[in-house]
Tab-separated table of C-alpha atoms in Angstrom:
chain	number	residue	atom	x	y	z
I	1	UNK	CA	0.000	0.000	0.000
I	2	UNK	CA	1.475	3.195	-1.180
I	3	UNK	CA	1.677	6.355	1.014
I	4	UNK	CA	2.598	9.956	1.748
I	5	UNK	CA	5.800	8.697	3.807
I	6	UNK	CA	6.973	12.133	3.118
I	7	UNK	CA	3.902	14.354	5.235
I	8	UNK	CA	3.747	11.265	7.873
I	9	UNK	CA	7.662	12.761	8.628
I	10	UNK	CA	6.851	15.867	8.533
I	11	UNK	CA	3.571	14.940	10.845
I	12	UNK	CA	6.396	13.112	13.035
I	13	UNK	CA	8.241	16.819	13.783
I	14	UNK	CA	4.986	18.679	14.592
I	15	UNK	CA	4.591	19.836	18.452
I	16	UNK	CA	3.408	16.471	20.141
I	17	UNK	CA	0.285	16.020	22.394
I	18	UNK	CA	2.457	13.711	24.417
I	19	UNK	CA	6.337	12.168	24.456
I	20	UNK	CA	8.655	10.538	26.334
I	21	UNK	CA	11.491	7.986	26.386
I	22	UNK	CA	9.772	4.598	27.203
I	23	UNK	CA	11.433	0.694	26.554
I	24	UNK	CA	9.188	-0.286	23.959
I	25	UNK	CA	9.199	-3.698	22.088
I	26	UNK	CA	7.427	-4.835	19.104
I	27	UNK	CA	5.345	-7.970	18.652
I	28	UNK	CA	8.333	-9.844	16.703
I	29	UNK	CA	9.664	-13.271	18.011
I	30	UNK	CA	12.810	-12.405	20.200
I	31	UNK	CA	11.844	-8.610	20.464
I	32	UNK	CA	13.155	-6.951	23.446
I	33	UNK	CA	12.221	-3.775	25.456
I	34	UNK	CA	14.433	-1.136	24.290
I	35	UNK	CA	14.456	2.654	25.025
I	36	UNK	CA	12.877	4.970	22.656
I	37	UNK	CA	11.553	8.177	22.526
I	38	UNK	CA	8.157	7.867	21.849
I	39	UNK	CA	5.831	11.268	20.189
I	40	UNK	CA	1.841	10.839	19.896
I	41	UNK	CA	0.880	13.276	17.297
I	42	UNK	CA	-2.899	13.522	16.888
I	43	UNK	CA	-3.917	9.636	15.807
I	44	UNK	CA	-0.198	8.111	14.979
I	45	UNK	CA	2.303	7.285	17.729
I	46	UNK	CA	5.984	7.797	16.407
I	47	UNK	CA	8.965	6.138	17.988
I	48	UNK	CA	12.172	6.897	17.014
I	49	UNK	CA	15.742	5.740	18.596
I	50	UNK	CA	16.540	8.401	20.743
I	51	UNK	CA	19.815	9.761	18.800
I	52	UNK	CA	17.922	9.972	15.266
I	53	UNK	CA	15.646	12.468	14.061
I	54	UNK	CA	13.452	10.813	11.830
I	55	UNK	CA	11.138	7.768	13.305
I	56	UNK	CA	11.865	4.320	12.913
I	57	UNK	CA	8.205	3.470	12.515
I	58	UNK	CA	4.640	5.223	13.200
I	59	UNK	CA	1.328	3.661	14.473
I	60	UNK	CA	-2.116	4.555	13.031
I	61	UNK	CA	-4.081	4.615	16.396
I	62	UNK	CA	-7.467	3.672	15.608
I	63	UNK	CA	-9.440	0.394	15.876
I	64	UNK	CA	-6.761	-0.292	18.731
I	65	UNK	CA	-6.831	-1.627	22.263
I	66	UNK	CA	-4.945	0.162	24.903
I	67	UNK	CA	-4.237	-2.116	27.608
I	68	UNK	CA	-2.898	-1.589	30.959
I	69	UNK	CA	-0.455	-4.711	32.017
I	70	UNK	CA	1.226	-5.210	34.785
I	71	UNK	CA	2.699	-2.454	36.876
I	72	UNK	CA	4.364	0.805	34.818
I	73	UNK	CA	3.576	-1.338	31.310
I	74	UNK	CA	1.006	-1.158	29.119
I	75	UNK	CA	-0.213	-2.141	25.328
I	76	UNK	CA	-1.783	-1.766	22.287
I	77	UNK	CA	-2.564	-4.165	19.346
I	78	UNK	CA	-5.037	-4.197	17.247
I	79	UNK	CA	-8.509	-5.463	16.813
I	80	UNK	CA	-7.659	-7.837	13.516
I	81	UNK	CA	-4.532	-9.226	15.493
I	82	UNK	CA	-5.713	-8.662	19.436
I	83	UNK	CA	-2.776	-11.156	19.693
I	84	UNK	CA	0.182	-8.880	18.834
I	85	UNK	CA	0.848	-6.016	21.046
I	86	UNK	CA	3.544	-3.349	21.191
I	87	UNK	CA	4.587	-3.427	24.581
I	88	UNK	CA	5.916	-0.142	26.378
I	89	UNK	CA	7.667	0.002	29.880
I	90	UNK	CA	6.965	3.308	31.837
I	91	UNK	CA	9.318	4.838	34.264
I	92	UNK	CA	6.843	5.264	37.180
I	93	UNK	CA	3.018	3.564	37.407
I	94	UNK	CA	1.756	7.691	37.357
I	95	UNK	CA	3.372	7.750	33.630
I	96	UNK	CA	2.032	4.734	32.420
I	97	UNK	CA	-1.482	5.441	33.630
I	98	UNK	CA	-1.501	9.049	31.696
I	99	UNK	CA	-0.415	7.625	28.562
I	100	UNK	CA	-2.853	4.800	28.418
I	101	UNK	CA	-5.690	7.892	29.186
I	102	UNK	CA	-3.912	9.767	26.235
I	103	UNK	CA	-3.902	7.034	24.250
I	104	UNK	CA	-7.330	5.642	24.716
I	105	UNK	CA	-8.792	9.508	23.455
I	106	UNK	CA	-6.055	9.551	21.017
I	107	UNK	CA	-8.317	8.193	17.223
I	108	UNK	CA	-10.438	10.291	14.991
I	109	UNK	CA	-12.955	7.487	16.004
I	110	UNK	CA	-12.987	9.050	19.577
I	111	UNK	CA	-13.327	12.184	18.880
I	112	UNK	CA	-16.089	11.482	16.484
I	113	UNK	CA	-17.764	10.041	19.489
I	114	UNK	CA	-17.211	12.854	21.607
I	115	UNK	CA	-18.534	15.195	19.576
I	116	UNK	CA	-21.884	12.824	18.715
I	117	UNK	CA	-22.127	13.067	22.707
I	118	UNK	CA	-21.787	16.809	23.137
I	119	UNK	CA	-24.285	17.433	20.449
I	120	UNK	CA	-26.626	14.962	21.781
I	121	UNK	CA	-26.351	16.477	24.831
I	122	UNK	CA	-26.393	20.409	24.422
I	123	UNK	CA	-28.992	19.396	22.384
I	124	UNK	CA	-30.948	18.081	25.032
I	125	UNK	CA	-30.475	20.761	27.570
I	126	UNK	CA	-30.689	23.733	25.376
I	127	UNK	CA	-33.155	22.342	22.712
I	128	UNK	CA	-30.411	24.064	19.954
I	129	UNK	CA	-28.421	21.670	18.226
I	130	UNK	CA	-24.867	23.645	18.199
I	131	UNK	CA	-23.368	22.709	14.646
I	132	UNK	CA	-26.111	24.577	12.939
I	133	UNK	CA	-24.783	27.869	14.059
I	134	UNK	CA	-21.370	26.851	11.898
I	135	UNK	CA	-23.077	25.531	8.838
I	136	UNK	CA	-21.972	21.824	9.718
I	137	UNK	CA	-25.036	19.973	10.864
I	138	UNK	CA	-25.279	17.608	8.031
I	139	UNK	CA	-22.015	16.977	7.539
I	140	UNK	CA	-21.665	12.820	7.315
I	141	UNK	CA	-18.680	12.439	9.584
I	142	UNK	CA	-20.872	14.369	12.863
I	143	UNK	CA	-23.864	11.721	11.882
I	144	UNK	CA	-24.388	8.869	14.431
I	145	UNK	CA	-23.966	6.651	11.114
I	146	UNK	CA	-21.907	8.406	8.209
I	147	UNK	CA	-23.026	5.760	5.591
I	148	UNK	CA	-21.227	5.366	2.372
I	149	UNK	CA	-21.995	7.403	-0.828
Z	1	UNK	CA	9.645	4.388	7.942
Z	2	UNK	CA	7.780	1.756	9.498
Z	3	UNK	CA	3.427	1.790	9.306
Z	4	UNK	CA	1.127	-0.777	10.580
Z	5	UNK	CA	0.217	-1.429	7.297
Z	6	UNK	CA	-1.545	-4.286	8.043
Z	7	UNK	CA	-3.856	-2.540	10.671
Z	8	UNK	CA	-4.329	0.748	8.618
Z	9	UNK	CA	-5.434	-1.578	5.542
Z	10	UNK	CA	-7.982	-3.467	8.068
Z	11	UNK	CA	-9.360	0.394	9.254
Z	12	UNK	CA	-9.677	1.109	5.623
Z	13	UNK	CA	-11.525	-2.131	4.898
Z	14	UNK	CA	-13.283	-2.932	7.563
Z	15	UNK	CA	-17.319	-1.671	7.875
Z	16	UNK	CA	-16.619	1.140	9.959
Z	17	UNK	CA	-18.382	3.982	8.534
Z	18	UNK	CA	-16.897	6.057	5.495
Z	19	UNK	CA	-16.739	10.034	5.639
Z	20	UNK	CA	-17.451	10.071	2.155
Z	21	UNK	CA	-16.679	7.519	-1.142
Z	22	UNK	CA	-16.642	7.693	-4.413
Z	23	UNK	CA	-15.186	7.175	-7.835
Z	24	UNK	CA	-12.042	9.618	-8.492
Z	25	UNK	CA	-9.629	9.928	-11.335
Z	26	UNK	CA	-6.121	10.132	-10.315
Z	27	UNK	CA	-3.533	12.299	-11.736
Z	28	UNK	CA	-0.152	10.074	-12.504
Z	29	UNK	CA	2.581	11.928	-11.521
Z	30	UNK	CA	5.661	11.485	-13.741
Z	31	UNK	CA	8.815	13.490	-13.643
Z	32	UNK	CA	9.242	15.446	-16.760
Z	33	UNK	CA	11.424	18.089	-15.551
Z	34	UNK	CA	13.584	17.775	-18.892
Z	35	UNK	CA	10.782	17.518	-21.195
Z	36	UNK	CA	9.316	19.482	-23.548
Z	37	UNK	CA	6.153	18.720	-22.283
Z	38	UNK	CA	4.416	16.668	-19.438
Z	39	UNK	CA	1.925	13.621	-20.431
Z	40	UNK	CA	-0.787	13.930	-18.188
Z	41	UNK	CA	-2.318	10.315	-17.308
Z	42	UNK	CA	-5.587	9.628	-15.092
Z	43	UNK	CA	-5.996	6.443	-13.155
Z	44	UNK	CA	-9.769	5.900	-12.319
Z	45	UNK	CA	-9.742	4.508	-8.554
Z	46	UNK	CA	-12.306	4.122	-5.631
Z	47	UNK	CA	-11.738	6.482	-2.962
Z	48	UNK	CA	-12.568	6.008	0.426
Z	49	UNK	CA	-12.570	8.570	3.143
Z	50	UNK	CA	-12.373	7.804	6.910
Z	51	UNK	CA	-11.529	10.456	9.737
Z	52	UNK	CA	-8.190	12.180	8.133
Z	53	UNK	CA	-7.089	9.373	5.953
Z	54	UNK	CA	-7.882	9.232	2.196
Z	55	UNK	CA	-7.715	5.686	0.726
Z	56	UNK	CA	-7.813	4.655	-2.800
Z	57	UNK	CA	-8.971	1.284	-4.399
Z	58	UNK	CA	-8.145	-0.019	-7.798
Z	59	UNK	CA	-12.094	-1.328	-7.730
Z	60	UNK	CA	-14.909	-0.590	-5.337
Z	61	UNK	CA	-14.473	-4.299	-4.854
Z	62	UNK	CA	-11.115	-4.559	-3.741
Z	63	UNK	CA	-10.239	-6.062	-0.732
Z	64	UNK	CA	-6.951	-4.028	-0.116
Z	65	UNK	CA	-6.639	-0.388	-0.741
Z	66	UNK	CA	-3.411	0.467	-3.336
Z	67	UNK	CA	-2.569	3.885	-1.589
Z	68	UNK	CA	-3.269	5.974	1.214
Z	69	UNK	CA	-3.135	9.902	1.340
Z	70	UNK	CA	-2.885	11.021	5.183
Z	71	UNK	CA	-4.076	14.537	5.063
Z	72	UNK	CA	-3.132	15.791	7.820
Z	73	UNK	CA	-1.898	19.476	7.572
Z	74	UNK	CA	-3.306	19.630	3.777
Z	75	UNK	CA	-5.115	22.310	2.045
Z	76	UNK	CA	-7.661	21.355	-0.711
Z	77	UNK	CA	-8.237	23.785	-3.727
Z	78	UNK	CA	-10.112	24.021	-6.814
Z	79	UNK	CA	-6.907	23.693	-9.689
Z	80	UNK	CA	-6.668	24.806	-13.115
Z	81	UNK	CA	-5.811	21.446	-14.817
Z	82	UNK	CA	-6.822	20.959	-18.277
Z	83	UNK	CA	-9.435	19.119	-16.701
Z	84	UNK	CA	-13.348	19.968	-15.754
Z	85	UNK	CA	-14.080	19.349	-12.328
Z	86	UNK	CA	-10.527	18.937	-11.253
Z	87	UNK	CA	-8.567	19.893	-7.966
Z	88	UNK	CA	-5.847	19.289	-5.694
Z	89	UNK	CA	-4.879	17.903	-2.333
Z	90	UNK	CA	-1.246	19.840	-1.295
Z	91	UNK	CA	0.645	20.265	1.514
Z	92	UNK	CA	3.038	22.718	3.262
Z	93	UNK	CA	6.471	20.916	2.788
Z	94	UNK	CA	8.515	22.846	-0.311
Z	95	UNK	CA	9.201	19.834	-2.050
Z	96	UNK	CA	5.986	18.077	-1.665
Z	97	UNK	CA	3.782	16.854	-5.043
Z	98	UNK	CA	0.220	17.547	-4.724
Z	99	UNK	CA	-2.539	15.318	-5.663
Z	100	UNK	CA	-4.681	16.116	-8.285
Z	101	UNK	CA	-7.973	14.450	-8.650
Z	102	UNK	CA	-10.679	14.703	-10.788
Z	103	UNK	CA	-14.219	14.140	-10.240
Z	104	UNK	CA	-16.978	13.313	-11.974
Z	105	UNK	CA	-19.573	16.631	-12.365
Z	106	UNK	CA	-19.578	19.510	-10.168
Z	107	UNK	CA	-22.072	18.446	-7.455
Z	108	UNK	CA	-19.378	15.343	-6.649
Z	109	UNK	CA	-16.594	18.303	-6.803
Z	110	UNK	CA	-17.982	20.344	-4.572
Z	111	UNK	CA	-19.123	17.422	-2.157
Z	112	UNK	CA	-15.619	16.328	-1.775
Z	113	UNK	CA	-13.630	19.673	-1.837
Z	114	UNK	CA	-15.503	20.193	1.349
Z	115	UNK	CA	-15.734	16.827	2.896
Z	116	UNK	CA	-11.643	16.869	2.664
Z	117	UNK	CA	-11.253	19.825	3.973
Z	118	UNK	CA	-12.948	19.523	7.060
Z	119	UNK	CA	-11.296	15.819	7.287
Z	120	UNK	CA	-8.265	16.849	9.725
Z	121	UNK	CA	-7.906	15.574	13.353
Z	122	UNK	CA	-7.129	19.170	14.136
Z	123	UNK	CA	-10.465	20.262	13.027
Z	124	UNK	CA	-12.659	17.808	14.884
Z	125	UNK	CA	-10.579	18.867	18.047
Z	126	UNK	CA	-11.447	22.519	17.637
Z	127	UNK	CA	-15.102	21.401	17.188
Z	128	UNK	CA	-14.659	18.437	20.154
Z	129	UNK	CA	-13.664	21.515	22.617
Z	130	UNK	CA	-15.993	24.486	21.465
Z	131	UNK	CA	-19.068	21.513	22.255
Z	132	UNK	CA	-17.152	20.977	25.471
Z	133	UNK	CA	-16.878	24.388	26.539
Z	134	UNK	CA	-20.630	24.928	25.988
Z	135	UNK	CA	-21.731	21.783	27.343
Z	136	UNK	CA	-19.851	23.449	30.604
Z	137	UNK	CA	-21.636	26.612	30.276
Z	138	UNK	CA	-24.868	25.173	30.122
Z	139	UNK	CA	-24.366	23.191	32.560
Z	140	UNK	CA	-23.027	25.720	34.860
Z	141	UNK	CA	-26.416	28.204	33.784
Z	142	UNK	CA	-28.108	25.474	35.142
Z	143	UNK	CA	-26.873	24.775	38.017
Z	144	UNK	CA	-26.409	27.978	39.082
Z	145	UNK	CA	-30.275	28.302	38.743
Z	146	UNK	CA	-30.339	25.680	41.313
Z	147	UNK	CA	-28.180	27.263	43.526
Z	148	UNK	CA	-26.330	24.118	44.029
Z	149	UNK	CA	-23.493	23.838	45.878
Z	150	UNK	CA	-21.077	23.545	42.711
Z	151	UNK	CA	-17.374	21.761	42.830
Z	152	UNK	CA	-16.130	21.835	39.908
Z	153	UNK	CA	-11.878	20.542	39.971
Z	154	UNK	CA	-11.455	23.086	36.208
Z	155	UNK	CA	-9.573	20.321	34.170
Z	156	UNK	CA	-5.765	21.361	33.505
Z	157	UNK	CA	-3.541	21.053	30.513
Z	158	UNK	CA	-4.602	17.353	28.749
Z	159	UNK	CA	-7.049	16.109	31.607
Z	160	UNK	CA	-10.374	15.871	29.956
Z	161	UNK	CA	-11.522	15.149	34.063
Z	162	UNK	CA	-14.676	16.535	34.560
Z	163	UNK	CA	-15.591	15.942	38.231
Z	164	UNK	CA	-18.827	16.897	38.774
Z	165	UNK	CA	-20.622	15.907	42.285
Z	166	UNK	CA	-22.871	19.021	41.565
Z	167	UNK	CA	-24.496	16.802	38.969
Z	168	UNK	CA	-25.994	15.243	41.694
Z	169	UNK	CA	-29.651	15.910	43.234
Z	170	UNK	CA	-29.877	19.263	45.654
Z	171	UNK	CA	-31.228	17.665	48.738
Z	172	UNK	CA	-28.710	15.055	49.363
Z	173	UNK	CA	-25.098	14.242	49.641
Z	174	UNK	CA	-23.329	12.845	46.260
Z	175	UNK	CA	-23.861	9.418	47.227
Z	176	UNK	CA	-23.917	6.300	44.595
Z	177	UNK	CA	-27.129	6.683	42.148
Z	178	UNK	CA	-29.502	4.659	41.057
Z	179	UNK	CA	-27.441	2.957	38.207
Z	180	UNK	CA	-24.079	3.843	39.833
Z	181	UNK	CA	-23.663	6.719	37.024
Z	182	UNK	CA	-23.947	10.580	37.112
Z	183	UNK	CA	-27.066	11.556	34.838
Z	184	UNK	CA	-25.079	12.780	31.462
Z	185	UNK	CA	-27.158	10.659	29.646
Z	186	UNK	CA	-30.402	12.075	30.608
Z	187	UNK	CA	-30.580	15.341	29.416
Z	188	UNK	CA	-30.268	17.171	32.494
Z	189	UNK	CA	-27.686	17.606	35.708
Z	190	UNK	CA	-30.020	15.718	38.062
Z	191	UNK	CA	-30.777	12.438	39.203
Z	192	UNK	CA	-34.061	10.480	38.307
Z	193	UNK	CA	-36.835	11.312	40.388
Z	194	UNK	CA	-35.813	14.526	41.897
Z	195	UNK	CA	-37.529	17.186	40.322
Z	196	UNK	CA	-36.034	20.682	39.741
Z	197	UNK	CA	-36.259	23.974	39.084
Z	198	UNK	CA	-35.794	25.961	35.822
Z	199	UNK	CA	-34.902	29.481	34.856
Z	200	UNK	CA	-38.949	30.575	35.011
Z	201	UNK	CA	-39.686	28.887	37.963
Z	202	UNK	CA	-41.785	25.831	36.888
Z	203	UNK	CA	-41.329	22.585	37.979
Z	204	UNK	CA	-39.955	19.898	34.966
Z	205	UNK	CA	-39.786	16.364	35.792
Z	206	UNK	CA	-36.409	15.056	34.189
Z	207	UNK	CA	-36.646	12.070	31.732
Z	208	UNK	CA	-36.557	8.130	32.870
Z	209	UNK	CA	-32.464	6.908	33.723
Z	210	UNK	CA	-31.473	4.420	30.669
Z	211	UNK	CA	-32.072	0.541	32.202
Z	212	UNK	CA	-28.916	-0.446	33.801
Z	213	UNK	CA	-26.013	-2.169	32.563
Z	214	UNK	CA	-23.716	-4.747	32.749
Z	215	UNK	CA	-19.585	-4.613	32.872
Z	216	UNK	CA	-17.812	-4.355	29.504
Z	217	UNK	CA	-14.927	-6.231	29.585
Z	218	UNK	CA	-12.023	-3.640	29.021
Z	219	UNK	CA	-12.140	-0.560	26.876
Z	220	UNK	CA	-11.612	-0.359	23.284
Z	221	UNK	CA	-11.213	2.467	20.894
Z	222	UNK	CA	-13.203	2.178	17.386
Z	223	UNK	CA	-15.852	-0.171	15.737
Z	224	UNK	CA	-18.156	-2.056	18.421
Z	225	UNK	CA	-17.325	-5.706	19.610
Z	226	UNK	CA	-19.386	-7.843	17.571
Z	227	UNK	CA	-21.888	-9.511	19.438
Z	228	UNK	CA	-22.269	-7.083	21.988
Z	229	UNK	CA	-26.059	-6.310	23.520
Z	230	UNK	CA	-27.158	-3.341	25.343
Z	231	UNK	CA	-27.772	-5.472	28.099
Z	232	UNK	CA	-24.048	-6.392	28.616
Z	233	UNK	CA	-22.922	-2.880	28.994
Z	234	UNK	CA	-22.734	-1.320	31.933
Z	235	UNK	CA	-21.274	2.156	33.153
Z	236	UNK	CA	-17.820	1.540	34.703
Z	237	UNK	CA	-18.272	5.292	36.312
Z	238	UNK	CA	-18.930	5.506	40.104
Z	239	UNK	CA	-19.565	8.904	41.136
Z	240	UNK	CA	-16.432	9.397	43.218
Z	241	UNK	CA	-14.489	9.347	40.086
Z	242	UNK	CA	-16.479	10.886	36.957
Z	243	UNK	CA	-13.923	10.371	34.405
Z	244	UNK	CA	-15.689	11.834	31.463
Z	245	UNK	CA	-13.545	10.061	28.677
Z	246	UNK	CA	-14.919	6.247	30.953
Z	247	UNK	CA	-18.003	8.007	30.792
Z	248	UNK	CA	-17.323	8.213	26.739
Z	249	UNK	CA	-16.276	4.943	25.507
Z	250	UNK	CA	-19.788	3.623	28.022
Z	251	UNK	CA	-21.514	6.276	25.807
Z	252	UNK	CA	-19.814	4.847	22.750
Z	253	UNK	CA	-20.992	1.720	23.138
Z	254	UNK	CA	-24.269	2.646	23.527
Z	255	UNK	CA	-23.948	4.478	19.861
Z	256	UNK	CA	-22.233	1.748	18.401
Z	257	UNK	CA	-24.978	-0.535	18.767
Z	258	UNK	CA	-27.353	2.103	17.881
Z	259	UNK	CA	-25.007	2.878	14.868
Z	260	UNK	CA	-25.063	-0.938	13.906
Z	261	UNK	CA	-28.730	-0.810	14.403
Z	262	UNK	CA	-29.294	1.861	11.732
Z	263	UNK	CA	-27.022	0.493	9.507
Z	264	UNK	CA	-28.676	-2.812	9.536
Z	265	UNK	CA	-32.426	-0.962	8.798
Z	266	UNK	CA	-30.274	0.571	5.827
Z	267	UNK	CA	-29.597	-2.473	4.631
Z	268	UNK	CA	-33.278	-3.390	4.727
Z	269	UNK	CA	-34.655	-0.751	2.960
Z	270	UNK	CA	-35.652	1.522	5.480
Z	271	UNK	CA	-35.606	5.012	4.696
């Protein structure tokens, strides 16, 4: 599958909602924990080796499973292959804890939910839906089911 | 650089919902730079939108999408190809080729001009926190109505925490509710059964607490376990710790099915 390698790098530099240097290994037979700096930029998770300024690899975050493990280490893997996860070691129990939070609100998908919510609801209270003032009620992706065209 | 390919093809794939679809031709880019002049190619492909990805099928049937266009950070413009109906997808970077597509009459132009650019995460964000903000407002309108006593711990930097006791009913301590949940879900900042006061004085009697719920099994972000009922969720929020983005993927759920619902009347041939 072909892609725009080239933006997703230049996605990898922007200002991060989150990073850190965390032993991360990957779901390959013999992989190890090692360190690397780690950069969640809106729904892709970067990791690079921590001397090199371009990322070894990205992750598309969506349709994932954040998993807390045992103490200071948590997961994620993916719903077509629940079976291979990306393991990261945090420093301290506080740090792993915030990251899975960041990463759990970290897909489009989640936002897309959050925003079905907050309509729904200021809807409720105030009888007004709130995308109307902007023009974007019937957009497809703030639908409860965007269907396909 | 490394991508999940294998999961980004499966989110491309799989039946989650599309942004918006349709049949595009593709501009092939070849480097000319030395000749006289360019040949301008079009591949006709299936396009695919989802959140701020763009994917592109060689058939509408095809199981694997050929490319992806993450547009992130891209601006979308009307371009003066040779082509009717034509325009591009570029981005910031100097050196970076833009995409030019091509679709088929102005209507389907138009339609996804706008549906692109409105596709970044960025922009859902902006639109995720101006809801939030006046979900907080009203909210607050209300319950200063009330006269409530009203804790509100402001969230800070990424914390989405919204701990809210004062969503509870006036006349009694924030204790456990009925279903073990703060009353987001039913339209108002008060607990079933406890009636309350509006802004005219009147008395409004606040809509029936959704049936309660069993645990879900862990948390996941994304298209709804298959197989899952309404009756097997269950709200893992106790009121000590309202963690609004708990109180989300709960929510989720409960659209999810809805979502699946809806789709599967579609498929019937409801309108």
């Amino acid at each position: 599958m072909r892609y725009n390698e080239r933006e997703l790098l230049s996605l990898a530099r922007q200002p991060a909602e989150k990073a850190a240097e965390i032993r991360m290994s990957v779901p390959k037979k013999g992989s190890v924990l090692k360190k690397r700096l780690v950069k969640l930029v809106v729904n892709f998770l970067f990791y690079f080796r921590t001397d090199e300024a371009e990322p070894i690899g990205a992750l598309l975050l969506e349709h994932c499973r954040i998993t807390k493990e045992e103490e200071n280490v948590f997961s994620i893997s993916f719903i077509e292959e629940p079976e291979r996860k990306y393991c990261f070691e945090c420093a301290t129990e506080e740090q792993c804890q915030e990251w899975v939070e960041a990463l759990k609100r970290a897909s489009y998908e989640f936002l897309r939910r959050s925003l079905i919510f907050y309509r729904n609801e200021i809807q409720k209270m105030t009888g007004k839906d709130p995308l109307e003032q902007y023009g974007i009620s019937e957009e497809a992706r703030f639908q409860l089911g965007a269907h396909r065209q | 650089m490394k991508l999940n390919e294998r999961s980004v093809a499966h989110y491309a794939t799989c039946d989650s919902p599309a942004d918006h679809a349709g049949f595009l031709r593709k501009r092939v880019e070849r480097h000319h730079h030395h000749a006289h002049h360019h040949g301008t190619s079009y591949q006709r492909r299936w396009f695919v939108l989802k959140g701020n990805l763009l994917f592109y099928f060689e058939e509408q049937e095809s199981r694997e999408p050929v490319g992806l266009v993450v547009l992130e950070g891209c601006t979308v413009e009307l371009c003066e190809a040779a082509e009717e109906f034509a325009f591009a997808i570029r981005f910031d970077d100097a050196g970076a080729r833009a995409y030019v597509l091509v679709a088929d009459g102005q209507a389907a132009m138009e339609a996804w001009v706008k549906a692109l650019s409105r596709a970044s995460f960025d922009y859902m964000r902006l639109v995720v926190r101006e809801l939030e903000k006046q979900l907080e407002e009203a909210c607050k309108s209300l319950a200063a109505c009330r006269k409530s006593p009203w804790k509100s711990s402001s969230s800070s930097g990424r914390k989405r925490h919204l701990s809210n006791p004062a969503l509870l009913p006036l006349q009694e301590k924030p204790t456990a509710l009925e279903n073990g949940y703060s009353t987001w879900g039913s339209g108002g900042c008060v607990a079933g059964g406890v009636t309350y006061t509006d802004h005219d004085g009147g008395q409004t009697k606040p809509p029936p607490l959704p049936p309660r719920r069993r645990s879900a099994a862990g948390s996941t972000t994304g298209s709804p376990v298959p197989g899952l009922s309404p009756a097997m969720l269950e709200s893992p929020v106790s009121p000590e710790t309202i963690c609004f983005s708990k109180l989300h993927n709960w929510y989720g759920q409960e659209i999810a099915v809805l979502r699946r619902e809806w789709q599967e009347r579609q498929k019937r041939g409801h309108p």
